[in-house]
XYZ file of C-alpha atoms in Angstrom:
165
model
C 16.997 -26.910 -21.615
C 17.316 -26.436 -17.298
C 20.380 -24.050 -18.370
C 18.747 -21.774 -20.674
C 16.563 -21.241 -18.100
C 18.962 -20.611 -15.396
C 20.397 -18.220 -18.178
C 17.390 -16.419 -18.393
C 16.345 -16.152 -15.230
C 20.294 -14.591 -14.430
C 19.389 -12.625 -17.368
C 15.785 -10.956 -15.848
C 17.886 -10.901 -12.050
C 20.883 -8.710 -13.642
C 17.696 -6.231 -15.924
C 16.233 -6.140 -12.420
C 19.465 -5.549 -10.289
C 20.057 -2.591 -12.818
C 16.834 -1.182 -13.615
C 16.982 0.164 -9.804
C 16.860 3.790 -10.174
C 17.508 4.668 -6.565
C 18.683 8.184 -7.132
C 15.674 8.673 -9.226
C 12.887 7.343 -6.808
C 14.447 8.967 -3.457
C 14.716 12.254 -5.770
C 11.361 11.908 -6.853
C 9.994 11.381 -3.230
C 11.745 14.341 -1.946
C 10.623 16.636 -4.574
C 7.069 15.731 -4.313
C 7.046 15.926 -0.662
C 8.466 19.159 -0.899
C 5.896 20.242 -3.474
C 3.237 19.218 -0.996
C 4.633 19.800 1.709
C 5.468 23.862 1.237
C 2.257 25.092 1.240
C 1.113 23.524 4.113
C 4.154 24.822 5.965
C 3.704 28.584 4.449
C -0.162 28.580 5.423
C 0.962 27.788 8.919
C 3.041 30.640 9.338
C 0.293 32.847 8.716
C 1.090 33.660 4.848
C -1.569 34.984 2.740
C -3.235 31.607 0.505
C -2.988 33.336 -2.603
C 0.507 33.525 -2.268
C 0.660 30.301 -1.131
C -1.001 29.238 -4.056
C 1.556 30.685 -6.456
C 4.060 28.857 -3.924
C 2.592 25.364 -4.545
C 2.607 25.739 -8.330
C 6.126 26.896 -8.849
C 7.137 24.244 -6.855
C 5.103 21.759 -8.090
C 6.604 22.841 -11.438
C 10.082 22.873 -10.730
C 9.069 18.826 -9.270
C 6.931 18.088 -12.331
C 10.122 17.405 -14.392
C 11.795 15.416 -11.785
C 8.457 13.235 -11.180
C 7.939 12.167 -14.797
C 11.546 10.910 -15.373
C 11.616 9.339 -11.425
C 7.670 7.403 -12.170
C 8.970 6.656 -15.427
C 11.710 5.118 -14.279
C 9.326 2.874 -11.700
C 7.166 2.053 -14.372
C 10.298 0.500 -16.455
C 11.613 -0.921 -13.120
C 7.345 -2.963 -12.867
C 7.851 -4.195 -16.326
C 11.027 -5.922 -15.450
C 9.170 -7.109 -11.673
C 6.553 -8.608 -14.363
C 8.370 -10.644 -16.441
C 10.501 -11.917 -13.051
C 7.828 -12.906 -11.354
C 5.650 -13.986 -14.482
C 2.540 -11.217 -13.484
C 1.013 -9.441 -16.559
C 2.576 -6.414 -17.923
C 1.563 -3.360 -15.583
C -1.047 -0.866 -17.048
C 0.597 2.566 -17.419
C -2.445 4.203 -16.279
C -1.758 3.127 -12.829
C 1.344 5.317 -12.844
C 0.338 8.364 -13.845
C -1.244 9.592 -10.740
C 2.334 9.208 -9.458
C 3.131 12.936 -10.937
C -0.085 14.284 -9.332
C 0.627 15.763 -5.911
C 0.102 13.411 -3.056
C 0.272 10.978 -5.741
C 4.052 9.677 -5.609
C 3.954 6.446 -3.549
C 1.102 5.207 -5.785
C 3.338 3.789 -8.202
C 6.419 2.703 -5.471
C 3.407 0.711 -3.897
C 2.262 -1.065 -7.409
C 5.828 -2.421 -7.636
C 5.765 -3.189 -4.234
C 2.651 -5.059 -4.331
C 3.576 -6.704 -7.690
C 6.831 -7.770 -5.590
C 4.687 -9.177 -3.264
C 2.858 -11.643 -5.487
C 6.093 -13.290 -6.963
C 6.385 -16.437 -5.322
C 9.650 -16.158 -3.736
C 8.114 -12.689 -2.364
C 5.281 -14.612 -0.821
C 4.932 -13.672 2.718
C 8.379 -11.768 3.096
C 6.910 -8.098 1.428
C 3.580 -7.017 2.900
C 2.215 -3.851 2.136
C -1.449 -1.939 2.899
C -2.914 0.866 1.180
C -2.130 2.635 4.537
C 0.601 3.675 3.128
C -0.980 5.929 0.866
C -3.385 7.191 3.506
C -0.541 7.911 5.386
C 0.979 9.818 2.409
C -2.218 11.773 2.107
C -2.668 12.354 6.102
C 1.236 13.850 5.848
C 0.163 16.185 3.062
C 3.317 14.262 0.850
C 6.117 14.184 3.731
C 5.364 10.419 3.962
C 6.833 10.117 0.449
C 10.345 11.240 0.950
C 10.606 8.670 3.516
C 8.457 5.916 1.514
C 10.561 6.077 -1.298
C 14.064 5.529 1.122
C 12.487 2.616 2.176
C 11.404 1.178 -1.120
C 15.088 1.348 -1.885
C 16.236 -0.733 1.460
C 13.011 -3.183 0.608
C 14.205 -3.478 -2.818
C 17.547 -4.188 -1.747
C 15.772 -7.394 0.792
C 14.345 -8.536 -2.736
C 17.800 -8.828 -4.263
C 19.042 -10.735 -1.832
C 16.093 -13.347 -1.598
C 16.667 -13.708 -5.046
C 19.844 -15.054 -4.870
C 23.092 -14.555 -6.727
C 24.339 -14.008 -8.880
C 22.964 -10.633 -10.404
């Protein structure tokens, strides 16, 4: 009995070591920080807001694809945090404001959060909703960076974890 359920928690580590999709979240962040970001940066030179308008949704656009697959991803990624940690199944209404701009770090702070509440997480991962106030404050540039450092937290989580995954 004990070692099918080392086996499946080995099982749930090795999903969760490979459900990462770190290219996908720091893409994700960039392109919605750049989405955001643009705009802001065009109105300060002095260019006229209409323009800037058509700006923000070509580029938000061009980012819509890559934010869909990259909070998709995340969303996959919380299911597998769930059944690790034994937390209910995440609601995928909580994720969809992730492809809304200024919305990215929404969902990268669910998981985090969810990560936070597994009992080996207890104490070591501690995040705020500052971080999304930041994110908003920042007009988006907060999530390029945000989503980096999900990836180096989510590496922390691997380790406490244990081997092997």
């Amino acid at each position: 009995m004990n070692e099918n359920i080392k086996s499946a928690d080995y099982t749930v580590k090795r999903m969760l070591a490979l459900s990462a999709p770190r290219a996908t979240i720091a893409l994700g962040g960039i392109f919605s920080a750049f989405s955001t970001v643009l705009p802001v940066a065009l109105l300060n030179v002095g260019m006229n807001p209409v323009l800037v308008e058509k700006a923000f949704m070509v580029a938000y656009i061009i980012a819509l694809p890559i934010l869909v697959s990259a909070v998709y991803r995340i969303y996959r990624l919380a299911g597998v945090v769930a059944e690790l940690c034994r937390l209910p199944r995440p609601d995928a209404t909580s994720f969809i404001i992730g492809v809304f701009p200024l919305g990215y770090v929404v969902p990268l702070y669910y998981v985090l959060q969810m990560f936070s509440r597994c009992e080996r997480m207890r104490g070591k991962i501690n995040v705020t909703p500052m971080d999304i106030v930041l994110n908003m404050i920042t007009f988006g540039l907060h999530s390029a960076m945000y989503a980096m450092m999900f990836n180096k937290i989510y590496d922390i989580v691997l380790e406490s974890l244990g081997e092997p995954y």
